[in-house]
XYZ file of C-alpha atoms in Angstrom:
263
model
C 238.791 -63.532 -137.914
C 240.497 -65.612 -140.656
C 237.800 -67.887 -142.003
C 240.211 -70.803 -142.424
C 240.660 -70.857 -138.628
C 237.003 -70.556 -137.695
C 236.301 -73.272 -135.087
C 233.779 -76.031 -135.675
C 232.894 -75.247 -139.302
C 234.694 -75.310 -142.626
C 235.644 -72.087 -144.374
C 233.102 -72.957 -147.095
C 230.292 -73.302 -144.548
C 231.133 -69.935 -143.028
C 231.302 -68.254 -146.438
C 227.913 -69.781 -147.334
C 226.491 -68.340 -144.109
C 227.918 -64.906 -144.904
C 226.494 -65.023 -148.440
C 223.116 -66.706 -147.846
C 222.328 -65.696 -144.268
C 221.818 -69.141 -142.778
C 223.492 -72.469 -142.110
C 221.751 -75.846 -141.802
C 223.265 -77.975 -139.016
C 222.115 -81.575 -139.325
C 222.199 -83.913 -136.303
C 222.686 -80.876 -134.069
C 220.983 -82.835 -131.291
C 219.751 -86.415 -131.079
C 216.426 -87.815 -132.190
C 215.943 -89.110 -128.657
C 216.213 -85.555 -127.331
C 213.843 -84.373 -130.049
C 211.310 -87.014 -128.988
C 211.625 -86.061 -125.310
C 211.020 -82.419 -126.165
C 208.022 -83.299 -128.348
C 206.519 -85.334 -125.525
C 206.835 -82.359 -123.185
C 205.302 -80.028 -125.770
C 202.382 -82.377 -126.398
C 201.705 -82.269 -122.672
C 201.748 -78.470 -122.778
C 199.191 -78.385 -125.602
C 196.733 -80.691 -123.835
C 196.458 -82.641 -127.098
C 197.744 -86.060 -128.132
C 199.526 -87.363 -131.226
C 196.997 -90.171 -131.713
C 193.846 -88.005 -131.818
C 193.899 -85.749 -134.907
C 190.298 -84.777 -134.202
C 191.651 -82.464 -131.519
C 193.960 -80.617 -133.898
C 191.428 -77.905 -134.673
C 193.700 -74.851 -134.740
C 196.344 -74.185 -137.413
C 198.900 -73.136 -134.789
C 199.364 -73.323 -131.032
C 202.107 -71.269 -129.385
C 203.999 -72.610 -126.407
C 206.182 -70.228 -124.394
C 209.733 -70.634 -123.133
C 210.675 -74.117 -121.855
C 213.605 -74.646 -119.473
C 213.240 -78.352 -118.648
C 216.507 -80.334 -118.873
C 215.774 -81.834 -122.300
C 215.398 -78.384 -123.850
C 218.592 -77.087 -122.257
C 220.425 -80.184 -123.488
C 219.136 -79.794 -127.052
C 220.352 -76.187 -127.203
C 223.818 -76.884 -125.788
C 225.330 -79.828 -127.631
C 229.061 -79.677 -128.438
C 228.219 -79.445 -132.127
C 226.026 -76.397 -131.587
C 228.490 -74.726 -129.233
C 231.181 -75.051 -131.900
C 228.820 -73.555 -134.488
C 227.858 -70.683 -132.159
C 231.561 -69.939 -131.714
C 232.123 -70.122 -135.446
C 229.370 -67.689 -136.430
C 228.836 -65.373 -133.456
C 232.398 -65.375 -132.158
C 234.097 -67.388 -129.436
C 233.036 -66.128 -126.011
C 230.533 -63.648 -127.437
C 227.292 -65.559 -126.781
C 225.397 -66.816 -123.747
C 224.646 -70.550 -123.422
C 220.868 -70.968 -123.848
C 219.066 -71.729 -120.597
C 216.123 -73.246 -122.453
C 214.264 -72.817 -125.723
C 211.235 -70.959 -127.024
C 208.944 -69.882 -128.315
C 207.312 -72.852 -130.065
C 204.828 -72.266 -132.917
C 203.378 -75.778 -133.227
C 201.658 -75.999 -136.604
C 198.938 -78.502 -137.405
C 197.664 -79.675 -140.791
C 195.009 -77.191 -141.838
C 193.195 -75.889 -144.888
C 193.244 -72.429 -143.339
C 196.180 -70.165 -142.636
C 196.895 -68.807 -139.183
C 197.192 -65.198 -140.321
C 200.865 -65.017 -139.346
C 202.512 -65.919 -142.640
C 203.947 -62.495 -143.497
C 207.606 -61.853 -144.260
C 209.499 -60.217 -141.416
C 212.750 -59.738 -139.516
C 212.929 -60.516 -135.799
C 213.617 -57.372 -133.779
C 215.825 -57.492 -130.706
C 215.631 -54.466 -128.378
C 213.173 -51.886 -127.127
C 210.928 -54.755 -126.047
C 209.815 -52.833 -122.955
C 207.452 -50.909 -125.257
C 203.946 -52.437 -125.008
C 203.487 -51.929 -128.761
C 205.552 -54.710 -130.349
C 205.538 -52.830 -133.658
C 207.809 -50.319 -131.907
C 210.391 -52.944 -130.959
C 213.652 -52.270 -132.749
C 216.699 -53.616 -134.570
C 219.889 -51.791 -135.497
C 222.834 -52.354 -137.800
C 225.011 -53.879 -135.053
C 222.202 -56.337 -134.185
C 221.969 -55.120 -130.612
C 220.555 -57.857 -128.361
C 220.748 -60.762 -130.816
C 223.710 -62.839 -131.962
C 221.748 -65.302 -134.130
C 218.212 -66.308 -135.030
C 217.820 -70.084 -134.601
C 215.265 -72.602 -135.849
C 215.225 -75.903 -133.931
C 213.342 -78.772 -135.611
C 211.835 -81.236 -133.127
C 209.905 -83.170 -135.763
C 210.763 -84.227 -139.304
C 209.897 -81.296 -141.582
C 209.354 -81.809 -145.289
C 208.287 -79.294 -147.956
C 204.579 -79.685 -147.061
C 205.044 -79.583 -143.269
C 205.017 -75.776 -142.880
C 208.778 -75.251 -143.135
C 209.868 -71.693 -142.466
C 210.508 -69.803 -145.698
C 213.895 -68.075 -145.920
C 214.957 -65.366 -148.363
C 218.560 -66.151 -149.225
C 220.780 -63.087 -149.042
C 218.040 -60.868 -147.614
C 220.180 -60.122 -144.547
C 222.425 -58.034 -146.794
C 219.454 -55.976 -147.993
C 218.295 -55.346 -144.439
C 221.811 -54.384 -143.302
C 221.929 -51.660 -145.938
C 218.505 -50.378 -144.865
C 219.566 -50.261 -141.212
C 222.914 -48.536 -141.772
C 221.602 -44.943 -142.100
C 219.551 -45.338 -138.889
C 222.683 -45.821 -136.782
C 222.545 -46.939 -133.162
C 218.836 -46.135 -132.773
C 217.950 -48.481 -135.608
C 214.448 -48.919 -136.988
C 211.230 -50.077 -135.402
C 209.417 -53.117 -136.713
C 206.771 -50.725 -138.034
C 209.352 -48.739 -139.981
C 211.196 -51.788 -141.275
C 207.953 -53.462 -142.371
C 206.363 -50.415 -144.005
C 207.004 -51.607 -147.569
C 206.259 -55.260 -146.827
C 209.907 -56.236 -147.325
C 209.563 -55.598 -151.045
C 213.270 -54.785 -151.173
C 214.063 -58.474 -150.642
C 211.324 -59.893 -152.877
C 213.807 -60.887 -155.581
C 215.910 -62.975 -153.192
C 215.780 -66.739 -153.893
C 213.646 -68.682 -151.439
C 214.790 -71.657 -149.371
C 212.793 -73.877 -147.026
C 213.907 -74.849 -143.523
C 213.327 -78.568 -143.982
C 215.143 -81.408 -142.251
C 215.003 -84.328 -139.887
C 214.236 -83.899 -136.211
C 217.455 -82.719 -134.582
C 218.268 -80.229 -137.341
C 218.988 -76.604 -136.441
C 219.118 -73.639 -138.798
C 221.473 -70.912 -137.580
C 220.383 -67.685 -139.230
C 221.778 -64.193 -139.499
C 219.714 -61.860 -137.278
C 218.647 -59.800 -140.315
C 217.385 -62.727 -142.418
C 213.898 -62.111 -143.823
C 211.712 -65.144 -143.185
C 208.084 -66.225 -142.978
C 205.821 -68.992 -141.748
C 203.410 -70.844 -144.011
C 200.322 -73.043 -143.856
C 200.783 -76.726 -142.959
C 199.774 -78.930 -145.923
C 201.131 -82.219 -144.549
C 199.730 -84.836 -142.201
C 201.721 -84.641 -138.939
C 202.141 -81.624 -136.631
C 205.339 -79.643 -136.973
C 207.300 -78.929 -133.787
C 209.855 -76.132 -133.922
C 211.455 -73.542 -131.637
C 212.634 -70.149 -132.831
C 214.869 -68.683 -130.104
C 217.543 -66.038 -130.295
C 221.138 -66.704 -129.382
C 221.901 -63.859 -127.004
C 225.211 -61.953 -127.085
C 227.379 -61.452 -124.020
C 227.393 -57.708 -124.613
C 227.257 -54.964 -127.234
C 229.251 -54.978 -130.421
C 232.911 -54.197 -129.756
C 234.739 -52.787 -132.811
C 238.077 -53.535 -131.129
C 237.520 -57.278 -131.504
C 237.998 -59.175 -134.774
C 234.670 -59.296 -136.628
C 232.616 -62.473 -136.408
C 231.013 -63.906 -139.570
C 227.728 -62.249 -138.509
C 229.526 -58.897 -138.499
C 231.507 -59.651 -141.653
C 228.218 -60.205 -143.514
C 226.961 -56.800 -142.347
C 230.186 -55.021 -143.259
C 230.383 -56.591 -146.704
C 226.753 -55.717 -147.396
C 227.322 -52.084 -146.393
C 230.677 -51.720 -148.136
C 232.456 -50.993 -144.866
C 236.230 -51.330 -144.563
C 237.594 -53.614 -141.822
């Protein structure tokens, strides 16, 4: 796919995604939609925004939400153009909702889930999630996405991103072939191989979406701010398995460049 013809994004934006492993899309959906989604999530928590005394846990997790406001937020024209640009036109399924939602509250204590990791994408029928898997073609996942439903500054528990770590992970996955690696195998060394990658923070105004390469190493962190952080972290699902007969998408180009593959 010639990058100069990639729909919806500039060639520079696509090259930055290939190099860094993520793209920040500002104003991906409206602040009004963000507010409507927050209201629904507050209702799910059983808490209220005007009673901080009830915010006793560092994180509450809300499952998949398919109400109209969540479907609308995930399917704006701007996001559809970006999905086409990075995952390939016609190669992804329109999201039918969003989830899951790790809602983080200001806290002096961590939630115990701040470790670096890669999101795995198949083998999820195994009851042991550490045996869930990922392979070099990113079977079952076109993109990792971070939807911000509240304003997120540096102290508001923004997700930490290791720039360029997707290239490291691609090289580790290549020898494992179609079977890939389990989360246990991939995590055995604590992602030390990507420790030297520069760190970025997924900050932004409500309505911002980070579109991330499926192999990007990332981590949560403790909330040191004053207002709860509302975010969703869904996958963009592919329409089917990787097809080498089709022109490579930017997601695939990043993998091939990292592994030194000819295309």
